Structures are given as structure tokens and as C-alpha cells.
PDB file of C-alpha atoms in Angstrom:
ATOM      1  CA  MET A   1      -8.530 -32.307 -34.554  1.00 54.00           C
ATOM      2  CA  LEU A   2      -9.251 -35.378 -36.706  1.00 58.00           C
ATOM      3  CA  ASN A   3     -11.085 -37.412 -34.085  1.00 62.00           C
ATOM      4  CA  LYS A   4     -14.254 -35.544 -33.117  1.00 66.00           C
ATOM      5  CA  ASN A   5     -15.499 -38.308 -30.796  1.00 70.00           C
ATOM      6  CA  LEU A   6     -13.015 -37.958 -27.950  1.00 73.00           C
ATOM      7  CA  ALA A   7     -14.375 -37.689 -24.415  1.00 81.00           C
ATOM      8  CA  PHE A   8     -12.018 -34.775 -23.776  1.00 83.00           C
ATOM      9  CA  ASP A   9     -10.670 -31.745 -25.594  1.00 82.00           C
ATOM     10  CA  PRO A  10      -6.962 -32.405 -26.270  1.00 79.00           C
ATOM     11  CA  ILE A  11      -6.319 -28.656 -26.429  1.00 82.00           C
ATOM     12  CA  LYS A  12      -8.505 -27.031 -23.787  1.00 87.00           C
ATOM     13  CA  ASP A  13      -8.342 -29.789 -21.152  1.00 91.00           C
ATOM     14  CA  PHE A  14      -4.560 -29.833 -20.717  1.00 92.00           C
ATOM     15  CA  ALA A  15      -1.798 -27.468 -19.639  1.00 92.00           C
ATOM     16  CA  GLY A  16       1.744 -27.772 -20.906  1.00 92.00           C
ATOM     17  CA  VAL A  17       4.307 -28.702 -18.266  1.00 94.00           C
ATOM     18  CA  SER A  18       7.434 -29.148 -20.356  1.00 93.00           C
ATOM     19  CA  MET A  19       8.554 -30.175 -23.792  1.00 92.00           C
ATOM     20  CA  ILE A  20      11.514 -32.521 -23.467  1.00 89.00           C
ATOM     21  CA  GLY A  21      12.594 -32.866 -27.069  1.00 90.00           C
ATOM     22  CA  ALA A  22      11.715 -33.071 -30.725  1.00 91.00           C
ATOM     23  CA  ALA A  23      12.494 -35.524 -33.512  1.00 92.00           C
ATOM     24  CA  PRO A  24      12.562 -33.849 -36.930  1.00 94.00           C
ATOM     25  CA  ALA A  25      11.171 -35.699 -39.920  1.00 96.00           C
ATOM     26  CA  ILE A  26      13.664 -37.289 -42.293  1.00 97.00           C
ATOM     27  CA  VAL A  27      12.738 -37.493 -45.973  1.00 98.00           C
ATOM     28  CA  VAL A  28      13.642 -41.099 -46.777  1.00 98.00           C
ATOM     29  CA  VAL A  29      13.582 -43.016 -50.056  1.00 98.00           C
ATOM     30  CA  PRO A  30      14.803 -46.462 -51.113  1.00 97.00           C
ATOM     31  CA  SER A  31      18.288 -46.236 -52.608  1.00 97.00           C
ATOM     32  CA  ALA A  32      16.976 -48.192 -55.579  1.00 96.00           C
ATOM     33  CA  LEU A  33      14.759 -45.232 -56.506  1.00 97.00           C
ATOM     34  CA  GLY A  34      17.874 -43.650 -57.961  1.00 95.00           C
ATOM     35  CA  VAL A  35      17.557 -40.128 -56.575  1.00 97.00           C
ATOM     36  CA  SER A  36      20.446 -38.662 -54.635  1.00 94.00           C
ATOM     37  CA  ASP A  37      19.031 -35.390 -53.345  1.00 96.00           C
ATOM     38  CA  LEU A  38      15.805 -33.527 -52.680  1.00 97.00           C
ATOM     39  CA  ASP A  39      15.794 -31.732 -56.030  1.00 97.00           C
ATOM     40  CA  ALA A  40      15.919 -35.037 -57.882  1.00 97.00           C
ATOM     41  CA  PHE A  41      13.079 -36.488 -55.819  1.00 98.00           C
ATOM     42  CA  ILE A  42      10.896 -33.427 -56.364  1.00 98.00           C
ATOM     43  CA  ALA A  43      11.654 -33.491 -60.090  1.00 97.00           C
ATOM     44  CA  LEU A  44      10.701 -37.181 -60.270  1.00 98.00           C
ATOM     45  CA  ALA A  45       7.452 -36.554 -58.374  1.00 97.00           C
ATOM     46  CA  LYS A  46       6.538 -33.706 -60.706  1.00 97.00           C
ATOM     47  CA  VAL A  47       6.896 -35.835 -63.840  1.00 97.00           C
ATOM     48  CA  LYS A  48       4.967 -38.658 -62.149  1.00 96.00           C
ATOM     49  CA  PRO A  49       2.095 -36.894 -60.344  1.00 95.00           C
ATOM     50  CA  GLY A  50       0.029 -39.298 -58.263  1.00 95.00           C
ATOM     51  CA  GLN A  51       2.443 -42.151 -58.956  1.00 96.00           C
ATOM     52  CA  LEU A  52       4.810 -41.860 -55.993  1.00 97.00           C
ATOM     53  CA  ASN A  53       3.553 -43.266 -52.696  1.00 97.00           C
ATOM     54  CA  TYR A  54       4.650 -42.478 -49.162  1.00 98.00           C
ATOM     55  CA  GLY A  55       3.925 -44.631 -46.141  1.00 97.00           C
ATOM     56  CA  SER A  56       2.878 -43.595 -42.663  1.00 96.00           C
ATOM     57  CA  ALA A  57       1.868 -45.182 -39.376  1.00 94.00           C
ATOM     58  CA  GLY A  58      -1.785 -44.327 -40.089  1.00 92.00           C
ATOM     59  CA  VAL A  59      -4.174 -41.513 -40.905  1.00 90.00           C
ATOM     60  CA  GLY A  60      -3.534 -38.457 -38.746  1.00 87.00           C
ATOM     61  CA  THR A  61      -0.278 -39.751 -37.283  1.00 91.00           C
ATOM     62  CA  ALA A  62       2.857 -37.618 -37.162  1.00 92.00           C
ATOM     63  CA  THR A  63       4.396 -39.471 -40.109  1.00 95.00           C
ATOM     64  CA  HIS A  64       1.230 -38.874 -42.162  1.00 95.00           C
ATOM     65  CA  LEU A  65       1.244 -35.158 -41.360  1.00 94.00           C
ATOM     66  CA  ALA A  66       4.980 -34.950 -42.068  1.00 96.00           C
ATOM     67  CA  GLY A  67       4.470 -36.315 -45.561  1.00 96.00           C
ATOM     68  CA  ALA A  68       1.322 -34.322 -46.274  1.00 95.00           C
ATOM     69  CA  TYR A  69       3.035 -31.122 -45.112  1.00 95.00           C
ATOM     70  CA  PHE A  70       6.024 -31.839 -47.356  1.00 97.00           C
ATOM     71  CA  ALA A  71       3.701 -32.398 -50.325  1.00 96.00           C
ATOM     72  CA  ALA A  72       1.897 -29.129 -49.560  1.00 93.00           C
ATOM     73  CA  GLN A  73       5.144 -27.167 -49.231  1.00 94.00           C
ATOM     74  CA  THR A  74       6.482 -28.514 -52.525  1.00 96.00           C
ATOM     75  CA  ASN A  75       3.176 -28.593 -54.413  1.00 95.00           C
ATOM     76  CA  LEU A  76       3.539 -32.307 -55.131  1.00 96.00           C
ATOM     77  CA  ASN A  77       0.861 -34.916 -55.702  1.00 96.00           C
ATOM     78  CA  LEU A  78       2.064 -37.744 -53.468  1.00 96.00           C
ATOM     79  CA  VAL A  79      -0.184 -40.670 -52.575  1.00 96.00           C
ATOM     80  CA  HIS A  80      -0.551 -41.464 -48.869  1.00 96.00           C
ATOM     81  CA  VAL A  81      -0.481 -45.139 -47.892  1.00 97.00           C
ATOM     82  CA  PRO A  82      -1.416 -45.705 -44.209  1.00 95.00           C
ATOM     83  CA  TYR A  83      -0.051 -48.760 -42.401  1.00 96.00           C
ATOM     84  CA  THR A  84      -1.203 -50.491 -39.236  1.00 92.00           C
ATOM     85  CA  VAL A  85       2.188 -52.213 -38.793  1.00 92.00           C
ATOM     86  CA  SER A  86       4.962 -49.627 -39.020  1.00 89.00           C
ATOM     87  CA  SER A  87       7.685 -52.150 -39.874  1.00 90.00           C
ATOM     88  CA  ASN A  88       5.865 -52.848 -43.131  1.00 95.00           C
ATOM     89  CA  ILE A  89       6.708 -49.310 -44.255  1.00 96.00           C
ATOM     90  CA  ILE A  90      10.362 -50.311 -44.371  1.00 96.00           C
ATOM     91  CA  SER A  91       9.775 -53.619 -46.144  1.00 96.00           C
ATOM     92  CA  ASP A  92       7.537 -51.961 -48.736  1.00 97.00           C
ATOM     93  CA  MET A  93      10.096 -49.247 -49.403  1.00 97.00           C
ATOM     94  CA  LEU A  94      12.748 -51.900 -49.910  1.00 96.00           C
ATOM     95  CA  SER A  95      10.484 -53.829 -52.297  1.00 96.00           C
ATOM     96  CA  GLY A  96       9.554 -50.682 -54.236  1.00 94.00           C
ATOM     97  CA  ALA A  97       5.855 -50.788 -53.329  1.00 96.00           C
ATOM     98  CA  ILE A  98       6.184 -47.284 -51.852  1.00 97.00           C
ATOM     99  CA  GLN A  99       8.754 -44.677 -52.731  1.00 98.00           C
ATOM    100  CA  ALA A 100       9.153 -42.521 -49.612  1.00 98.00           C
ATOM    101  CA  SER A 101       8.487 -42.012 -45.948  1.00 97.00           C
ATOM    102  CA  PHE A 102       8.892 -39.130 -43.525  1.00 97.00           C
ATOM    103  CA  ASP A 103      10.164 -40.645 -40.293  1.00 95.00           C
ATOM    104  CA  PRO A 104      12.159 -39.849 -37.172  1.00 92.00           C
ATOM    105  CA  LEU A 105      15.801 -40.835 -37.545  1.00 92.00           C
ATOM    106  CA  ALA A 106      15.686 -43.713 -35.055  1.00 89.00           C
ATOM    107  CA  PHE A 107      13.095 -45.590 -37.128  1.00 92.00           C
ATOM    108  CA  VAL A 108      15.243 -45.731 -40.273  1.00 94.00           C
ATOM    109  CA  LEU A 109      18.804 -45.364 -38.966  1.00 92.00           C
ATOM    110  CA  SER A 110      20.029 -48.934 -39.438  1.00 94.00           C
ATOM    111  CA  PHE A 111      18.750 -48.960 -43.040  1.00 96.00           C
ATOM    112  CA  LEU A 112      20.485 -45.669 -43.762  1.00 96.00           C
ATOM    113  CA  GLN A 113      23.686 -47.093 -42.359  1.00 95.00           C
ATOM    114  CA  ASN A 114      23.535 -50.257 -44.494  1.00 96.00           C
ATOM    115  CA  GLY A 115      22.726 -48.236 -47.596  1.00 96.00           C
ATOM    116  CA  SER A 116      19.357 -49.755 -48.452  1.00 97.00           C
ATOM    117  CA  LEU A 117      17.567 -46.485 -47.719  1.00 97.00           C
ATOM    118  CA  ARG A 118      18.722 -42.936 -48.422  1.00 97.00           C
ATOM    119  CA  ALA A 119      18.005 -39.807 -46.398  1.00 97.00           C
ATOM    120  CA  LEU A 120      17.471 -36.833 -48.668  1.00 98.00           C
ATOM    121  CA  ALA A 121      16.791 -34.135 -46.081  1.00 98.00           C
ATOM    122  CA  VAL A 122      15.885 -33.362 -42.504  1.00 97.00           C
ATOM    123  CA  GLY A 123      12.977 -31.030 -41.732  1.00 96.00           C
ATOM    124  CA  ALA A 124      14.914 -28.884 -39.267  1.00 93.00           C
ATOM    125  CA  ASP A 125      16.995 -25.723 -39.063  1.00 92.00           C
ATOM    126  CA  GLU A 126      20.214 -27.657 -38.509  1.00 92.00           C
ATOM    127  CA  PRO A 127      21.577 -30.660 -40.421  1.00 94.00           C
ATOM    128  CA  VAL A 128      22.064 -34.074 -38.861  1.00 91.00           C
ATOM    129  CA  THR A 129      25.791 -34.600 -38.310  1.00 88.00           C
ATOM    130  CA  GLU A 130      25.835 -37.903 -36.412  1.00 84.00           C
ATOM    131  CA  PRO A 131      25.582 -40.847 -36.546  1.00 86.00           C
ATOM    132  CA  VAL A 132      24.848 -40.089 -40.219  1.00 91.00           C
ATOM    133  CA  LYS A 133      25.040 -36.843 -42.178  1.00 94.00           C
ATOM    134  CA  ILE A 134      21.763 -35.444 -43.536  1.00 96.00           C
ATOM    135  CA  PRO A 135      21.392 -31.957 -45.030  1.00 97.00           C
ATOM    136  CA  THR A 136      18.411 -29.775 -44.220  1.00 97.00           C
ATOM    137  CA  ALA A 137      15.582 -29.260 -46.668  1.00 97.00           C
ATOM    138  CA  LEU A 138      16.174 -25.530 -46.199  1.00 97.00           C
ATOM    139  CA  SER A 139      19.733 -25.821 -47.489  1.00 97.00           C
ATOM    140  CA  GLN A 140      18.286 -27.375 -50.649  1.00 96.00           C
ATOM    141  CA  GLY A 141      15.827 -24.558 -51.216  1.00 96.00           C
ATOM    142  CA  VAL A 142      12.754 -26.236 -49.726  1.00 96.00           C
ATOM    143  CA  GLU A 143      10.862 -24.502 -46.905  1.00 95.00           C
ATOM    144  CA  TYR A 144      10.193 -27.629 -44.868  1.00 96.00           C
ATOM    145  CA  ARG A 145      10.378 -27.869 -41.106  1.00 94.00           C
ATOM    146  CA  PHE A 146       8.525 -30.655 -39.330  1.00 94.00           C
ATOM    147  CA  ALA A 147       9.191 -32.403 -36.044  1.00 92.00           C
ATOM    148  CA  THR A 148       7.396 -34.741 -33.690  1.00 91.00           C
ATOM    149  CA  TRP A 149       7.689 -33.192 -30.249  1.00 91.00           C
ATOM    150  CA  TYR A 150       7.600 -35.026 -26.940  1.00 91.00           C
ATOM    151  CA  GLY A 151       6.395 -33.382 -23.790  1.00 92.00           C
ATOM    152  CA  ILE A 152       4.557 -33.595 -20.519  1.00 93.00           C
ATOM    153  CA  LEU A 153       1.002 -32.316 -20.086  1.00 94.00           C
ATOM    154  CA  ALA A 154      -1.189 -32.105 -16.997  1.00 95.00           C
ATOM    155  CA  PRO A 155      -4.917 -31.562 -16.455  1.00 95.00           C
ATOM    156  CA  VAL A 156      -5.684 -27.894 -17.058  1.00 93.00           C
ATOM    157  CA  LYS A 157      -7.009 -27.410 -13.502  1.00 94.00           C
ATOM    158  CA  THR A 158      -3.726 -28.535 -11.924  1.00 96.00           C
ATOM    159  CA  PRO A 159      -2.610 -25.783  -9.490  1.00 96.00           C
ATOM    160  CA  LYS A 160       0.121 -23.580 -10.918  1.00 94.00           C
ATOM    161  CA  PRO A 161       2.563 -24.294  -8.055  1.00 95.00           C
ATOM    162  CA  VAL A 162       2.305 -28.010  -8.882  1.00 96.00           C
ATOM    163  CA  LEU A 163       2.910 -27.317 -12.562  1.00 94.00           C
ATOM    164  CA  GLN A 164       5.948 -25.235 -11.638  1.00 95.00           C
ATOM    165  CA  THR A 165       7.335 -28.006  -9.410  1.00 95.00           C
ATOM    166  CA  LEU A 166       6.950 -30.518 -12.228  1.00 94.00           C
ATOM    167  CA  ALA A 167       8.542 -28.177 -14.764  1.00 93.00           C
ATOM    168  CA  ASP A 168      11.495 -27.532 -12.454  1.00 93.00           C
ATOM    169  CA  ALA A 169      11.974 -31.277 -11.960  1.00 93.00           C
ATOM    170  CA  PHE A 170      12.072 -31.921 -15.707  1.00 90.00           C
ATOM    171  CA  ALA A 171      14.467 -29.011 -16.206  1.00 90.00           C
ATOM    172  CA  THR A 172      16.799 -30.498 -13.600  1.00 92.00           C
ATOM    173  CA  ALA A 173      16.576 -33.975 -15.118  1.00 90.00           C
ATOM    174  CA  SER A 174      17.269 -32.588 -18.581  1.00 87.00           C
ATOM    175  CA  ARG A 175      20.721 -31.484 -17.498  1.00 88.00           C
ATOM    176  CA  ASP A 176      21.774 -35.063 -16.757  1.00 89.00           C
ATOM    177  CA  GLY A 177      24.352 -36.056 -19.369  1.00 88.00           C
ATOM    178  CA  GLU A 178      23.448 -39.742 -19.381  1.00 90.00           C
ATOM    179  CA  LEU A 179      19.755 -38.959 -19.899  1.00 87.00           C
ATOM    180  CA  GLN A 180      20.604 -36.558 -22.739  1.00 86.00           C
ATOM    181  CA  GLN A 181      22.573 -39.283 -24.506  1.00 85.00           C
ATOM    182  CA  LYS A 182      19.687 -41.746 -24.161  1.00 84.00           C
ATOM    183  CA  ILE A 183      17.294 -39.199 -25.640  1.00 84.00           C
ATOM    184  CA  LYS A 184      19.668 -38.411 -28.506  1.00 81.00           C
ATOM    185  CA  ALA A 185      20.072 -42.127 -29.232  1.00 77.00           C
ATOM    186  CA  GLN A 186      16.358 -42.198 -30.076  1.00 76.00           C
ATOM    187  CA  GLY A 187      16.849 -39.507 -32.700  1.00 78.00           C
ATOM    188  CA  ILE A 188      15.345 -36.882 -30.403  1.00 85.00           C
ATOM    189  CA  GLY A 189      17.001 -33.529 -29.848  1.00 83.00           C
ATOM    190  CA  PRO A 190      16.721 -32.657 -26.140  1.00 82.00           C
ATOM    191  CA  GLU A 191      14.943 -29.331 -25.754  1.00 84.00           C
ATOM    192  CA  ILE A 192      13.239 -27.933 -22.683  1.00 85.00           C
ATOM    193  CA  VAL A 193      10.315 -25.547 -23.238  1.00 89.00           C
ATOM    194  CA  ALA A 194       8.327 -25.113 -20.045  1.00 86.00           C
ATOM    195  CA  LEU A 195       4.905 -23.953 -18.866  1.00 88.00           C
ATOM    196  CA  GLY A 196       3.492 -20.920 -20.709  1.00 85.00           C
ATOM    197  CA  ALA A 197       6.151 -21.065 -23.408  1.00 90.00           C
ATOM    198  CA  PHE A 198       5.235 -24.697 -24.063  1.00 91.00           C
ATOM    199  CA  ASP A 199       1.556 -23.776 -24.325  1.00 90.00           C
ATOM    200  CA  SER A 200       2.489 -21.108 -26.889  1.00 91.00           C
ATOM    201  CA  TYR A 201       4.616 -23.634 -28.778  1.00 90.00           C
ATOM    202  CA  ILE A 202       1.666 -26.046 -28.962  1.00 89.00           C
ATOM    203  CA  ASP A 203      -0.679 -23.277 -30.122  1.00 89.00           C
ATOM    204  CA  GLY A 204       1.766 -22.300 -32.865  1.00 88.00           C
ATOM    205  CA  ASP A 205       2.172 -25.892 -33.985  1.00 87.00           C
ATOM    206  CA  LEU A 206      -1.594 -26.355 -34.157  1.00 86.00           C
ATOM    207  CA  ALA A 207      -2.072 -23.127 -36.080  1.00 86.00           C
ATOM    208  CA  GLN A 208       0.563 -24.166 -38.619  1.00 84.00           C
ATOM    209  CA  LEU A 209      -1.004 -27.583 -39.181  1.00 85.00           C
ATOM    210  CA  ALA A 210      -4.702 -26.666 -38.914  1.00 84.00           C
ATOM    211  CA  PRO A 211      -5.315 -26.123 -42.660  1.00 84.00           C
ATOM    212  CA  LEU A 212      -3.554 -29.392 -43.450  1.00 84.00           C
ATOM    213  CA  VAL A 213      -5.430 -31.378 -40.785  1.00 83.00           C
ATOM    214  CA  ASN A 214      -8.769 -29.864 -41.777  1.00 80.00           C
ATOM    215  CA  GLY A 215      -8.123 -30.867 -45.370  1.00 78.00           C
ATOM    216  CA  ILE A 216      -7.362 -34.438 -44.315  1.00 77.00           C
ATOM    217  CA  ALA A 217     -10.507 -34.537 -42.144  1.00 70.00           C
ATOM    218  CA  GLU A 218     -12.671 -33.489 -45.083  1.00 68.00           C
ATOM    219  CA  LYS A 219     -11.428 -36.480 -47.084  1.00 70.00           C
ATOM    220  CA  GLN A 220     -12.230 -39.047 -44.365  1.00 61.00           C
TER     221      GLN A 220
END
């Protein structure tokens, strides 16, 4: 939607086979910022419009959209800082150069555990209970749900019996306990959504983000 020069249409040229999981965005700030919950962060951002920065892995990436969507949902003026090296997001949060990021749990977990970063909320319906505890944004009065989903797509002209065989194989694999634990260790919640339901899920996700993405595209 942002890159108009692709040799293919990322929507029309593919059929959903199966979603395998989703990693909800975590609202993360440096502990040194001195805010302990989402209300305090929002209050700080409102008295300092355009002065709080959030980092992402680049323009149009999931972490960019996660932050931009949070800003839109809370009516905040947050400044986006795109990075080409994702690890620099962490170092700049620790130094105070940026004040927030919106990342999957696995990316920030060790820093949450050592106390240098603080997780204010998770953009999901359910809180994170392990290996750290993170309340939902919803429980703090903020309508914010955002997740990076992971799934399998195939060329749109793939015969339906082949798509069904692939979907069945992923459904079978998803029931393997060891595989589920490996997925969860990456901060991803295992979730199988197959074939037509996955296509509908993608369409809904695109519809939700279209105004946001179009706004970003206009600024490029």
C-alpha cells in the first residue's frame, strides 16, 4: 500500500493458506522516563506535543504502523523516528534519545526483565502473563489492538485442493506441543486461521489500517 512500484499486487496476487500466529505490539518506554502506566505516558505526551519520539524499524514497517495507530487512537502528537538498524532503537531508548517503541515482546523481553525498559501495555484482548506481566491497553481505557501476524500465502491461481492440503498440514503441525512452545518463545501467540477465513482476516486488517497507511503515504 505504501510501495506503488512493486512488480506484483500483494493483495490480489496471493491467496491465504493459513495464519500461524500473531505478536501483539507492546508499548515500551525507558524506565528512566518515569512513567509507570499508560495514563501517565499519555498525560506526558499531551503536555509535550511533538516532543516525544518513538522508534521503528523503518517507514511502513509493522513497528511504525503500531506506533502511528497508537498515536491516532489516543490523539497524540508523537514523532516517528525510523531506523535501519533495529538494535539502535533499544540503545536510543536507553540513552533517552527516543522515548517509546511499539514492539513484539521478543524484541524487548530481556530489557524488560532487567528493568531498563518498562512495558506499559499490550495491544491485545488478553494481558501478557508470562514470562512478564503486561496489562492490556483496553484495561487502561485505551482502545488499542495491534498485532503483527505471521502466515503462509500462495499464488492466487494455486488450485484449491493444493491450498487445502497445505492448510491441513499447517493445522496438523500447529498441534505439536514442542512447536507451540518454540512459537510462544518468540512472543508469538499460536493461532490457526485457514483459507477463506484467513483471506477475510487480511481484508479486515487492511481495511482497519488503510486510512493510516494512506496518510503516511501522503507524507512521503
